[in-house]
Amino acid sequence: MLIGYARILKSEAEDTTPQVDALKAAGCEKPFAEFPTGGRRDRPQLKQMLDDLRPEDVVVVTELDRIASSLGDLSGILNKINNCGAYFRSLRDGTDKSGDSDRILMQMVQSIGNFERTKLRTRTAEGQEAACSRGNGGGQPTKLAPAQQREILDMLNAGRSAADLARLFRVHRATISRLASKARRSDSVERTNVHQKFLDLAKITPTLSLGPVARIGFRR
């Protein structure tokens, strides 16, 4: 069965019609549609879709950033699909894989995802230590350095609250909120980078053939 998944990002108008139309045209009868919610990680439609997967089902999205926001996220989702004996298909990315190349690509995505998660944990720990060290000194800093901004965004992505980070870095909570809003506005650029990384992986994976539709099947 072809199972479609559509997702609207916070920076977009809340209209899944273009995605849903493309998924239906690809053969998906009733796509799951995800809308922004209060929680950054709250994606009930994705959870429901993964829970309902059966062997030989095919998860279909219009493009990779609709189902994942990073390679680490993509790795985890593909692993769940794989464990169900199902397949994954992206309409935009123009790759077609089968057989041994599936496993090679899966291993590469997982390896890079693990590397990104390890890097995030390291930077988060370093950021906490640096912030504590700064807290032993003078008054509240008037401006966050670029490195501090990256630390804060990493911690936000790891689940830390804006209020917690405001106390940790000794800035107003509004400063954290403005930084998060600015990062969301540049989200389209980051999503493009995710696509490019994935396509770069595909280029170095053997037995790759290009076509108008990407189908990536991961068998158990």
mmCIF file with all atom_site columns, C-alpha atoms in Angstrom:
data_model
loop_
_atom_site.group_PDB
_atom_site.id
_atom_site.type_symbol
_atom_site.label_atom_id
_atom_site.label_alt_id
_atom_site.label_comp_id
_atom_site.label_asym_id
_atom_site.label_entity_id
_atom_site.label_seq_id
_atom_site.pdbx_PDB_ins_code
_atom_site.Cartn_x
_atom_site.Cartn_y
_atom_site.Cartn_z
_atom_site.occupancy
_atom_site.B_iso_or_equiv
_atom_site.pdbx_formal_charge
_atom_site.auth_seq_id
_atom_site.auth_comp_id
_atom_site.auth_asym_id
_atom_site.auth_atom_id
_atom_site.pdbx_PDB_model_num
ATOM 1   C CA . MET A 1 1   ? 0.000  0.000  0.000   1.00 0.00 ? 1   MET A CA 1
ATOM 2   C CA . LEU A 1 2   ? 1.197  3.529  -0.794  1.00 0.00 ? 2   LEU A CA 1
ATOM 3   C CA . ILE A 1 3   ? 0.999  5.701  2.329   1.00 0.00 ? 3   ILE A CA 1
ATOM 4   C CA . GLY A 1 4   ? 1.504  9.440  1.853   1.00 0.00 ? 4   GLY A CA 1
ATOM 5   C CA . TYR A 1 5   ? 2.800  11.894 4.455   1.00 0.00 ? 5   TYR A CA 1
ATOM 6   C CA . ALA A 1 6   ? 2.540  15.693 4.148   1.00 0.00 ? 6   ALA A CA 1
ATOM 7   C CA . ARG A 1 7   ? 3.877  18.239 6.615   1.00 0.00 ? 7   ARG A CA 1
ATOM 8   C CA . ILE A 1 8   ? 3.509  21.997 6.934   1.00 0.00 ? 8   ILE A CA 1
ATOM 9   C CA . LEU A 1 9   ? 6.404  23.889 8.523   1.00 0.00 ? 9   LEU A CA 1
ATOM 10  C CA . LYS A 1 10  ? 5.926  26.777 10.933  1.00 0.00 ? 10  LYS A CA 1
ATOM 11  C CA . SER A 1 11  ? 7.315  29.262 8.410   1.00 0.00 ? 11  SER A CA 1
ATOM 12  C CA . GLU A 1 12  ? 4.718  28.302 5.771   1.00 0.00 ? 12  GLU A CA 1
ATOM 13  C CA . ALA A 1 13  ? 1.046  28.954 5.161   1.00 0.00 ? 13  ALA A CA 1
ATOM 14  C CA . GLU A 1 14  ? -1.033 26.148 6.641   1.00 0.00 ? 14  GLU A CA 1
ATOM 15  C CA . ASP A 1 15  ? -2.054 24.523 3.362   1.00 0.00 ? 15  ASP A CA 1
ATOM 16  C CA . THR A 1 16  ? -1.157 20.930 2.553   1.00 0.00 ? 16  THR A CA 1
ATOM 17  C CA . THR A 1 17  ? -3.148 20.923 -0.690  1.00 0.00 ? 17  THR A CA 1
ATOM 18  C CA . PRO A 1 18  ? -0.147 20.969 -3.094  1.00 0.00 ? 18  PRO A CA 1
ATOM 19  C CA . GLN A 1 19  ? 1.551  18.120 -1.225  1.00 0.00 ? 19  GLN A CA 1
ATOM 20  C CA . VAL A 1 20  ? -1.637 16.101 -0.847  1.00 0.00 ? 20  VAL A CA 1
ATOM 21  C CA . ASP A 1 21  ? -2.467 16.526 -4.544  1.00 0.00 ? 21  ASP A CA 1
ATOM 22  C CA . ALA A 1 22  ? 1.009  15.312 -5.545  1.00 0.00 ? 22  ALA A CA 1
ATOM 23  C CA . LEU A 1 23  ? 0.766  12.329 -3.188  1.00 0.00 ? 23  LEU A CA 1
ATOM 24  C CA . LYS A 1 24  ? -2.664 11.352 -4.502  1.00 0.00 ? 24  LYS A CA 1
ATOM 25  C CA . ALA A 1 25  ? -1.378 11.638 -8.063  1.00 0.00 ? 25  ALA A CA 1
ATOM 26  C CA . ALA A 1 26  ? 1.399  9.205  -7.069  1.00 0.00 ? 26  ALA A CA 1
ATOM 27  C CA . GLY A 1 27  ? -1.193 6.671  -5.898  1.00 0.00 ? 27  GLY A CA 1
ATOM 28  C CA . CYS A 1 28  ? -1.667 7.463  -2.185  1.00 0.00 ? 28  CYS A CA 1
ATOM 29  C CA . GLU A 1 29  ? -5.358 7.236  -1.312  1.00 0.00 ? 29  GLU A CA 1
ATOM 30  C CA . LYS A 1 30  ? -5.498 9.178  1.964   1.00 0.00 ? 30  LYS A CA 1
ATOM 31  C CA . PRO A 1 31  ? -2.217 10.901 2.954   1.00 0.00 ? 31  PRO A CA 1
ATOM 32  C CA . PHE A 1 32  ? -1.459 11.787 6.560   1.00 0.00 ? 32  PHE A CA 1
ATOM 33  C CA . ALA A 1 33  ? -1.290 15.606 6.948   1.00 0.00 ? 33  ALA A CA 1
ATOM 34  C CA . GLU A 1 34  ? 0.798  17.188 9.733   1.00 0.00 ? 34  GLU A CA 1
ATOM 35  C CA . PHE A 1 35  ? 0.322  20.780 10.882  1.00 0.00 ? 35  PHE A CA 1
ATOM 36  C CA . PRO A 1 36  ? 2.521  22.851 13.254  1.00 0.00 ? 36  PRO A CA 1
ATOM 37  C CA . THR A 1 37  ? 1.751  22.351 16.930  1.00 0.00 ? 37  THR A CA 1
ATOM 38  C CA . GLY A 1 38  ? 2.961  23.921 20.147  1.00 0.00 ? 38  GLY A CA 1
ATOM 39  C CA . GLY A 1 39  ? 5.667  21.312 20.716  1.00 0.00 ? 39  GLY A CA 1
ATOM 40  C CA . ARG A 1 40  ? 8.702  21.246 18.447  1.00 0.00 ? 40  ARG A CA 1
ATOM 41  C CA . ARG A 1 41  ? 8.794  17.440 18.478  1.00 0.00 ? 41  ARG A CA 1
ATOM 42  C CA . ASP A 1 42  ? 5.057  16.835 18.573  1.00 0.00 ? 42  ASP A CA 1
ATOM 43  C CA . ARG A 1 43  ? 4.222  15.029 15.304  1.00 0.00 ? 43  ARG A CA 1
ATOM 44  C CA . PRO A 1 44  ? 1.211  12.806 16.056  1.00 0.00 ? 44  PRO A CA 1
ATOM 45  C CA . GLN A 1 45  ? 0.430  12.070 12.389  1.00 0.00 ? 45  GLN A CA 1
ATOM 46  C CA . LEU A 1 46  ? 3.954  10.775 11.770  1.00 0.00 ? 46  LEU A CA 1
ATOM 47  C CA . LYS A 1 47  ? 3.735  8.579  14.857  1.00 0.00 ? 47  LYS A CA 1
ATOM 48  C CA . GLN A 1 48  ? 0.346  7.231  13.761  1.00 0.00 ? 48  GLN A CA 1
ATOM 49  C CA . MET A 1 49  ? 1.618  6.509  10.258  1.00 0.00 ? 49  MET A CA 1
ATOM 50  C CA . LEU A 1 50  ? 4.673  4.631  11.543  1.00 0.00 ? 50  LEU A CA 1
ATOM 51  C CA . ASP A 1 51  ? 2.525  2.676  14.005  1.00 0.00 ? 51  ASP A CA 1
ATOM 52  C CA . ASP A 1 52  ? 0.195  1.618  11.181  1.00 0.00 ? 52  ASP A CA 1
ATOM 53  C CA . LEU A 1 53  ? 2.947  0.448  8.795   1.00 0.00 ? 53  LEU A CA 1
ATOM 54  C CA . ARG A 1 54  ? 2.829  -3.130 7.523   1.00 0.00 ? 54  ARG A CA 1
ATOM 55  C CA . PRO A 1 55  ? 5.390  -5.157 5.549   1.00 0.00 ? 55  PRO A CA 1
ATOM 56  C CA . GLU A 1 56  ? 5.621  -4.100 1.884   1.00 0.00 ? 56  GLU A CA 1
ATOM 57  C CA . ASP A 1 57  ? 3.937  -0.730 2.535   1.00 0.00 ? 57  ASP A CA 1
ATOM 58  C CA . VAL A 1 58  ? 5.589  2.261  0.852   1.00 0.00 ? 58  VAL A CA 1
ATOM 59  C CA . VAL A 1 59  ? 5.872  5.595  2.679   1.00 0.00 ? 59  VAL A CA 1
ATOM 60  C CA . VAL A 1 60  ? 5.691  8.423  0.136   1.00 0.00 ? 60  VAL A CA 1
ATOM 61  C CA . VAL A 1 61  ? 6.618  12.101 0.626   1.00 0.00 ? 61  VAL A CA 1
ATOM 62  C CA . THR A 1 62  ? 6.952  14.948 -1.860  1.00 0.00 ? 62  THR A CA 1
ATOM 63  C CA . GLU A 1 63  ? 10.476 15.741 -0.620  1.00 0.00 ? 63  GLU A CA 1
ATOM 64  C CA . LEU A 1 64  ? 12.788 14.660 2.175   1.00 0.00 ? 64  LEU A CA 1
ATOM 65  C CA . ASP A 1 65  ? 12.392 17.714 4.402   1.00 0.00 ? 65  ASP A CA 1
ATOM 66  C CA . ARG A 1 66  ? 8.688  16.907 4.819   1.00 0.00 ? 66  ARG A CA 1
ATOM 67  C CA . ILE A 1 67  ? 9.492  13.828 6.887   1.00 0.00 ? 67  ILE A CA 1
ATOM 68  C CA . ALA A 1 68  ? 12.842 14.835 8.447   1.00 0.00 ? 68  ALA A CA 1
ATOM 69  C CA . SER A 1 69  ? 14.609 18.047 9.433   1.00 0.00 ? 69  SER A CA 1
ATOM 70  C CA . SER A 1 70  ? 18.139 16.612 9.611   1.00 0.00 ? 70  SER A CA 1
ATOM 71  C CA . LEU A 1 71  ? 20.094 13.533 8.592   1.00 0.00 ? 71  LEU A CA 1
ATOM 72  C CA . GLY A 1 72  ? 19.908 12.287 12.171  1.00 0.00 ? 72  GLY A CA 1
ATOM 73  C CA . ASP A 1 73  ? 16.112 12.585 12.102  1.00 0.00 ? 73  ASP A CA 1
ATOM 74  C CA . LEU A 1 74  ? 15.992 10.932 8.665   1.00 0.00 ? 74  LEU A CA 1
ATOM 75  C CA . SER A 1 75  ? 18.155 8.069  9.889   1.00 0.00 ? 75  SER A CA 1
ATOM 76  C CA . GLY A 1 76  ? 15.829 7.318  12.795  1.00 0.00 ? 76  GLY A CA 1
ATOM 77  C CA . ILE A 1 77  ? 12.683 7.418  10.669  1.00 0.00 ? 77  ILE A CA 1
ATOM 78  C CA . LEU A 1 78  ? 14.147 5.261  7.903   1.00 0.00 ? 78  LEU A CA 1
ATOM 79  C CA . ASN A 1 79  ? 15.263 2.754  10.515  1.00 0.00 ? 79  ASN A CA 1
ATOM 80  C CA . LYS A 1 80  ? 11.684 2.481  11.833  1.00 0.00 ? 80  LYS A CA 1
ATOM 81  C CA . ILE A 1 81  ? 10.366 2.024  8.296   1.00 0.00 ? 81  ILE A CA 1
ATOM 82  C CA . ASN A 1 82  ? 13.019 -0.620 7.667   1.00 0.00 ? 82  ASN A CA 1
ATOM 83  C CA . ASN A 1 83  ? 12.147 -2.498 10.852  1.00 0.00 ? 83  ASN A CA 1
ATOM 84  C CA . CYS A 1 84  ? 8.547  -2.742 9.642   1.00 0.00 ? 84  CYS A CA 1
ATOM 85  C CA . GLY A 1 85  ? 9.689  -4.331 6.377   1.00 0.00 ? 85  GLY A CA 1
ATOM 86  C CA . ALA A 1 86  ? 8.354  -1.298 4.507   1.00 0.00 ? 86  ALA A CA 1
ATOM 87  C CA . TYR A 1 87  ? 9.819  1.045  1.898   1.00 0.00 ? 87  TYR A CA 1
ATOM 88  C CA . PHE A 1 88  ? 10.410 4.749  1.478   1.00 0.00 ? 88  PHE A CA 1
ATOM 89  C CA . ARG A 1 89  ? 9.841  6.917  -1.575  1.00 0.00 ? 89  ARG A CA 1
ATOM 90  C CA . SER A 1 90  ? 10.519 10.626 -2.192  1.00 0.00 ? 90  SER A CA 1
ATOM 91  C CA . LEU A 1 91  ? 8.920  12.224 -5.240  1.00 0.00 ? 91  LEU A CA 1
ATOM 92  C CA . ARG A 1 92  ? 11.382 15.060 -5.646  1.00 0.00 ? 92  ARG A CA 1
ATOM 93  C CA . ASP A 1 93  ? 14.874 13.648 -5.307  1.00 0.00 ? 93  ASP A CA 1
ATOM 94  C CA . GLY A 1 94  ? 15.219 11.725 -8.545  1.00 0.00 ? 94  GLY A CA 1
ATOM 95  C CA . THR A 1 95  ? 17.003 8.589  -7.316  1.00 0.00 ? 95  THR A CA 1
ATOM 96  C CA . ASP A 1 96  ? 16.040 4.934  -7.646  1.00 0.00 ? 96  ASP A CA 1
ATOM 97  C CA . LYS A 1 97  ? 17.672 2.257  -5.517  1.00 0.00 ? 97  LYS A CA 1
ATOM 98  C CA . SER A 1 98  ? 17.298 -1.444 -4.957  1.00 0.00 ? 98  SER A CA 1
ATOM 99  C CA . GLY A 1 99  ? 19.173 -4.424 -3.536  1.00 0.00 ? 99  GLY A CA 1
ATOM 100 C CA . ASP A 1 100 ? 22.571 -4.045 -1.895  1.00 0.00 ? 100 ASP A CA 1
ATOM 101 C CA . SER A 1 101 ? 22.745 -0.302 -2.551  1.00 0.00 ? 101 SER A CA 1
ATOM 102 C CA . ASP A 1 102 ? 19.790 0.124  -0.158  1.00 0.00 ? 102 ASP A CA 1
ATOM 103 C CA . ARG A 1 103 ? 21.836 -1.263 2.707   1.00 0.00 ? 103 ARG A CA 1
ATOM 104 C CA . ILE A 1 104 ? 24.885 0.817  1.776   1.00 0.00 ? 104 ILE A CA 1
ATOM 105 C CA . LEU A 1 105 ? 22.854 4.025  1.704   1.00 0.00 ? 105 LEU A CA 1
ATOM 106 C CA . MET A 1 106 ? 21.127 3.118  4.962   1.00 0.00 ? 106 MET A CA 1
ATOM 107 C CA . GLN A 1 107 ? 24.477 2.563  6.672   1.00 0.00 ? 107 GLN A CA 1
ATOM 108 C CA . MET A 1 108 ? 25.818 5.876  5.363   1.00 0.00 ? 108 MET A CA 1
ATOM 109 C CA . VAL A 1 109 ? 22.770 7.844  6.509   1.00 0.00 ? 109 VAL A CA 1
ATOM 110 C CA . GLN A 1 110 ? 22.901 6.180  9.930   1.00 0.00 ? 110 GLN A CA 1
ATOM 111 C CA . SER A 1 111 ? 26.639 6.829  10.300  1.00 0.00 ? 111 SER A CA 1
ATOM 112 C CA . ILE A 1 112 ? 26.295 10.522 9.504   1.00 0.00 ? 112 ILE A CA 1
ATOM 113 C CA . GLY A 1 113 ? 23.229 10.764 11.729  1.00 0.00 ? 113 GLY A CA 1
ATOM 114 C CA . ASN A 1 114 ? 25.149 9.214  14.627  1.00 0.00 ? 114 ASN A CA 1
ATOM 115 C CA . PHE A 1 115 ? 28.035 11.606 14.003  1.00 0.00 ? 115 PHE A CA 1
ATOM 116 C CA . GLU A 1 116 ? 25.681 14.611 14.078  1.00 0.00 ? 116 GLU A CA 1
ATOM 117 C CA . ARG A 1 117 ? 24.087 13.460 17.340  1.00 0.00 ? 117 ARG A CA 1
ATOM 118 C CA . THR A 1 118 ? 27.493 12.922 18.949  1.00 0.00 ? 118 THR A CA 1
ATOM 119 C CA . LYS A 1 119 ? 28.625 16.361 17.805  1.00 0.00 ? 119 LYS A CA 1
ATOM 120 C CA . LEU A 1 120 ? 25.459 17.915 19.211  1.00 0.00 ? 120 LEU A CA 1
ATOM 121 C CA . ARG A 1 121 ? 25.949 16.271 22.613  1.00 0.00 ? 121 ARG A CA 1
ATOM 122 C CA . THR A 1 122 ? 29.567 17.441 22.713  1.00 0.00 ? 122 THR A CA 1
ATOM 123 C CA . ARG A 1 123 ? 28.724 21.014 21.790  1.00 0.00 ? 123 ARG A CA 1
ATOM 124 C CA . THR A 1 124 ? 25.849 21.074 24.286  1.00 0.00 ? 124 THR A CA 1
ATOM 125 C CA . ALA A 1 125 ? 28.115 19.925 27.106  1.00 0.00 ? 125 ALA A CA 1
ATOM 126 C CA . GLU A 1 126 ? 30.793 22.450 26.120  1.00 0.00 ? 126 GLU A CA 1
ATOM 127 C CA . GLY A 1 127 ? 28.175 25.197 25.970  1.00 0.00 ? 127 GLY A CA 1
ATOM 128 C CA . GLN A 1 128 ? 26.919 24.387 29.436  1.00 0.00 ? 128 GLN A CA 1
ATOM 129 C CA . GLU A 1 129 ? 30.436 24.456 30.866  1.00 0.00 ? 129 GLU A CA 1
ATOM 130 C CA . ALA A 1 130 ? 31.230 27.747 29.136  1.00 0.00 ? 130 ALA A CA 1
ATOM 131 C CA . ALA A 1 131 ? 27.987 29.328 30.315  1.00 0.00 ? 131 ALA A CA 1
ATOM 132 C CA . CYS A 1 132 ? 28.619 28.245 33.898  1.00 0.00 ? 132 CYS A CA 1
ATOM 133 C CA . SER A 1 133 ? 32.113 29.669 33.676  1.00 0.00 ? 133 SER A CA 1
ATOM 134 C CA . ARG A 1 134 ? 30.785 32.988 32.415  1.00 0.00 ? 134 ARG A CA 1
ATOM 135 C CA . GLY A 1 135 ? 28.287 33.044 35.247  1.00 0.00 ? 135 GLY A CA 1
ATOM 136 C CA . ASN A 1 136 ? 31.116 33.302 37.769  1.00 0.00 ? 136 ASN A CA 1
ATOM 137 C CA . GLY A 1 137 ? 32.167 36.683 36.353  1.00 0.00 ? 137 GLY A CA 1
ATOM 138 C CA . GLY A 1 138 ? 30.789 40.212 35.891  1.00 0.00 ? 138 GLY A CA 1
ATOM 139 C CA . GLY A 1 139 ? 27.448 41.488 34.689  1.00 0.00 ? 139 GLY A CA 1
ATOM 140 C CA . GLN A 1 140 ? 25.005 40.256 32.093  1.00 0.00 ? 140 GLN A CA 1
ATOM 141 C CA . PRO A 1 141 ? 26.476 40.129 28.586  1.00 0.00 ? 141 PRO A CA 1
ATOM 142 C CA . THR A 1 142 ? 24.968 42.652 26.162  1.00 0.00 ? 142 THR A CA 1
ATOM 143 C CA . LYS A 1 143 ? 25.443 40.538 23.025  1.00 0.00 ? 143 LYS A CA 1
ATOM 144 C CA . LEU A 1 144 ? 25.736 36.856 22.252  1.00 0.00 ? 144 LEU A CA 1
ATOM 145 C CA . ALA A 1 145 ? 28.762 35.838 20.214  1.00 0.00 ? 145 ALA A CA 1
ATOM 146 C CA . PRO A 1 146 ? 28.179 33.659 17.107  1.00 0.00 ? 146 PRO A CA 1
ATOM 147 C CA . ALA A 1 147 ? 29.544 30.609 18.932  1.00 0.00 ? 147 ALA A CA 1
ATOM 148 C CA . GLN A 1 148 ? 27.134 31.222 21.807  1.00 0.00 ? 148 GLN A CA 1
ATOM 149 C CA . GLN A 1 149 ? 24.235 31.539 19.377  1.00 0.00 ? 149 GLN A CA 1
ATOM 150 C CA . ARG A 1 150 ? 25.109 28.178 17.842  1.00 0.00 ? 150 ARG A CA 1
ATOM 151 C CA . GLU A 1 151 ? 25.288 26.627 21.306  1.00 0.00 ? 151 GLU A CA 1
ATOM 152 C CA . ILE A 1 152 ? 21.843 27.977 22.166  1.00 0.00 ? 152 ILE A CA 1
ATOM 153 C CA . LEU A 1 153 ? 20.285 26.708 18.936  1.00 0.00 ? 153 LEU A CA 1
ATOM 154 C CA . ASP A 1 154 ? 21.839 23.282 19.494  1.00 0.00 ? 154 ASP A CA 1
ATOM 155 C CA . MET A 1 155 ? 20.420 23.194 23.026  1.00 0.00 ? 155 MET A CA 1
ATOM 156 C CA . LEU A 1 156 ? 16.984 24.285 21.794  1.00 0.00 ? 156 LEU A CA 1
ATOM 157 C CA . ASN A 1 157 ? 17.059 21.464 19.229  1.00 0.00 ? 157 ASN A CA 1
ATOM 158 C CA . ALA A 1 158 ? 18.073 19.084 22.011  1.00 0.00 ? 158 ALA A CA 1
ATOM 159 C CA . GLY A 1 159 ? 14.929 20.023 23.945  1.00 0.00 ? 159 GLY A CA 1
ATOM 160 C CA . ARG A 1 160 ? 16.096 22.761 26.361  1.00 0.00 ? 160 ARG A CA 1
ATOM 161 C CA . SER A 1 161 ? 13.549 25.522 27.018  1.00 0.00 ? 161 SER A CA 1
ATOM 162 C CA . ALA A 1 162 ? 14.050 29.194 26.172  1.00 0.00 ? 162 ALA A CA 1
ATOM 163 C CA . ALA A 1 163 ? 13.595 30.135 29.842  1.00 0.00 ? 163 ALA A CA 1
ATOM 164 C CA . ASP A 1 164 ? 16.248 27.630 30.919  1.00 0.00 ? 164 ASP A CA 1
ATOM 165 C CA . LEU A 1 165 ? 18.731 28.911 28.353  1.00 0.00 ? 165 LEU A CA 1
ATOM 166 C CA . ALA A 1 166 ? 18.021 32.535 29.252  1.00 0.00 ? 166 ALA A CA 1
ATOM 167 C CA . ARG A 1 167 ? 19.073 31.766 32.824  1.00 0.00 ? 167 ARG A CA 1
ATOM 168 C CA . LEU A 1 168 ? 22.060 29.721 31.704  1.00 0.00 ? 168 LEU A CA 1
ATOM 169 C CA . PHE A 1 169 ? 23.454 32.407 29.378  1.00 0.00 ? 169 PHE A CA 1
ATOM 170 C CA . ARG A 1 170 ? 22.253 35.271 31.583  1.00 0.00 ? 170 ARG A CA 1
ATOM 171 C CA . VAL A 1 171 ? 20.209 37.007 28.903  1.00 0.00 ? 171 VAL A CA 1
ATOM 172 C CA . HIS A 1 172 ? 16.547 37.959 28.617  1.00 0.00 ? 172 HIS A CA 1
ATOM 173 C CA . ARG A 1 173 ? 14.197 35.240 27.423  1.00 0.00 ? 173 ARG A CA 1
ATOM 174 C CA . ALA A 1 174 ? 13.184 37.493 24.517  1.00 0.00 ? 174 ALA A CA 1
ATOM 175 C CA . THR A 1 175 ? 16.775 37.296 23.262  1.00 0.00 ? 175 THR A CA 1
ATOM 176 C CA . ILE A 1 176 ? 16.489 33.510 23.029  1.00 0.00 ? 176 ILE A CA 1
ATOM 177 C CA . SER A 1 177 ? 13.092 33.773 21.329  1.00 0.00 ? 177 SER A CA 1
ATOM 178 C CA . ARG A 1 178 ? 14.429 36.247 18.736  1.00 0.00 ? 178 ARG A CA 1
ATOM 179 C CA . LEU A 1 179 ? 17.362 33.961 18.007  1.00 0.00 ? 179 LEU A CA 1
ATOM 180 C CA . ALA A 1 180 ? 15.032 30.972 17.538  1.00 0.00 ? 180 ALA A CA 1
ATOM 181 C CA . SER A 1 181 ? 12.760 33.005 15.225  1.00 0.00 ? 181 SER A CA 1
ATOM 182 C CA . LYS A 1 182 ? 15.720 34.078 13.111  1.00 0.00 ? 182 LYS A CA 1
ATOM 183 C CA . ALA A 1 183 ? 16.830 30.450 12.803  1.00 0.00 ? 183 ALA A CA 1
ATOM 184 C CA . ARG A 1 184 ? 13.355 29.395 11.682  1.00 0.00 ? 184 ARG A CA 1
ATOM 185 C CA . ARG A 1 185 ? 13.377 32.057 8.958   1.00 0.00 ? 185 ARG A CA 1
ATOM 186 C CA . SER A 1 186 ? 16.536 30.521 7.531   1.00 0.00 ? 186 SER A CA 1
ATOM 187 C CA . ASP A 1 187 ? 15.046 27.031 7.761   1.00 0.00 ? 187 ASP A CA 1
ATOM 188 C CA . SER A 1 188 ? 14.507 26.783 4.014   1.00 0.00 ? 188 SER A CA 1
ATOM 189 C CA . VAL A 1 189 ? 18.267 27.079 3.448   1.00 0.00 ? 189 VAL A CA 1
ATOM 190 C CA . GLU A 1 190 ? 18.959 24.352 6.008   1.00 0.00 ? 190 GLU A CA 1
ATOM 191 C CA . ARG A 1 191 ? 16.373 22.065 4.427   1.00 0.00 ? 191 ARG A CA 1
ATOM 192 C CA . THR A 1 192 ? 18.056 22.558 1.071   1.00 0.00 ? 192 THR A CA 1
ATOM 193 C CA . ASN A 1 193 ? 21.335 21.484 2.662   1.00 0.00 ? 193 ASN A CA 1
ATOM 194 C CA . VAL A 1 194 ? 19.680 18.276 3.902   1.00 0.00 ? 194 VAL A CA 1
ATOM 195 C CA . HIS A 1 195 ? 18.602 17.507 0.341   1.00 0.00 ? 195 HIS A CA 1
ATOM 196 C CA . GLN A 1 196 ? 22.084 18.212 -0.973  1.00 0.00 ? 196 GLN A CA 1
ATOM 197 C CA . LYS A 1 197 ? 23.728 15.962 1.612   1.00 0.00 ? 197 LYS A CA 1
ATOM 198 C CA . PHE A 1 198 ? 21.360 13.158 0.743   1.00 0.00 ? 198 PHE A CA 1
ATOM 199 C CA . LEU A 1 199 ? 21.977 13.567 -2.978  1.00 0.00 ? 199 LEU A CA 1
ATOM 200 C CA . ASP A 1 200 ? 25.742 13.663 -2.365  1.00 0.00 ? 200 ASP A CA 1
ATOM 201 C CA . LEU A 1 201 ? 25.398 10.319 -0.568  1.00 0.00 ? 201 LEU A CA 1
ATOM 202 C CA . ALA A 1 202 ? 23.427 8.943  -3.470  1.00 0.00 ? 202 ALA A CA 1
ATOM 203 C CA . LYS A 1 203 ? 26.118 9.943  -5.951  1.00 0.00 ? 203 LYS A CA 1
ATOM 204 C CA . ILE A 1 204 ? 28.752 7.811  -4.246  1.00 0.00 ? 204 ILE A CA 1
ATOM 205 C CA . THR A 1 205 ? 26.480 4.811  -3.685  1.00 0.00 ? 205 THR A CA 1
ATOM 206 C CA . PRO A 1 206 ? 26.949 2.037  -6.275  1.00 0.00 ? 206 PRO A CA 1
ATOM 207 C CA . THR A 1 207 ? 24.203 0.825  -8.628  1.00 0.00 ? 207 THR A CA 1
ATOM 208 C CA . LEU A 1 208 ? 22.509 4.196  -8.607  1.00 0.00 ? 208 LEU A CA 1
ATOM 209 C CA . SER A 1 209 ? 20.155 4.985  -11.464 1.00 0.00 ? 209 SER A CA 1
ATOM 210 C CA . LEU A 1 210 ? 18.464 8.352  -11.788 1.00 0.00 ? 210 LEU A CA 1
ATOM 211 C CA . GLY A 1 211 ? 14.820 8.805  -12.633 1.00 0.00 ? 211 GLY A CA 1
ATOM 212 C CA . PRO A 1 212 ? 11.886 11.161 -12.055 1.00 0.00 ? 212 PRO A CA 1
ATOM 213 C CA . VAL A 1 213 ? 10.893 9.449  -8.802  1.00 0.00 ? 213 VAL A CA 1
ATOM 214 C CA . ALA A 1 214 ? 12.962 8.335  -5.810  1.00 0.00 ? 214 ALA A CA 1
ATOM 215 C CA . ARG A 1 215 ? 12.186 4.933  -4.342  1.00 0.00 ? 215 ARG A CA 1
ATOM 216 C CA . ILE A 1 216 ? 14.380 3.757  -1.521  1.00 0.00 ? 216 ILE A CA 1
ATOM 217 C CA . GLY A 1 217 ? 13.477 0.334  -0.168  1.00 0.00 ? 217 GLY A CA 1
ATOM 218 C CA . PHE A 1 218 ? 15.064 -0.961 3.005   1.00 0.00 ? 218 PHE A CA 1
ATOM 219 C CA . ARG A 1 219 ? 14.433 -4.635 3.584   1.00 0.00 ? 219 ARG A CA 1
ATOM 220 C CA . ARG A 1 220 ? 15.058 -6.423 6.839   1.00 0.00 ? 220 ARG A CA 1
#
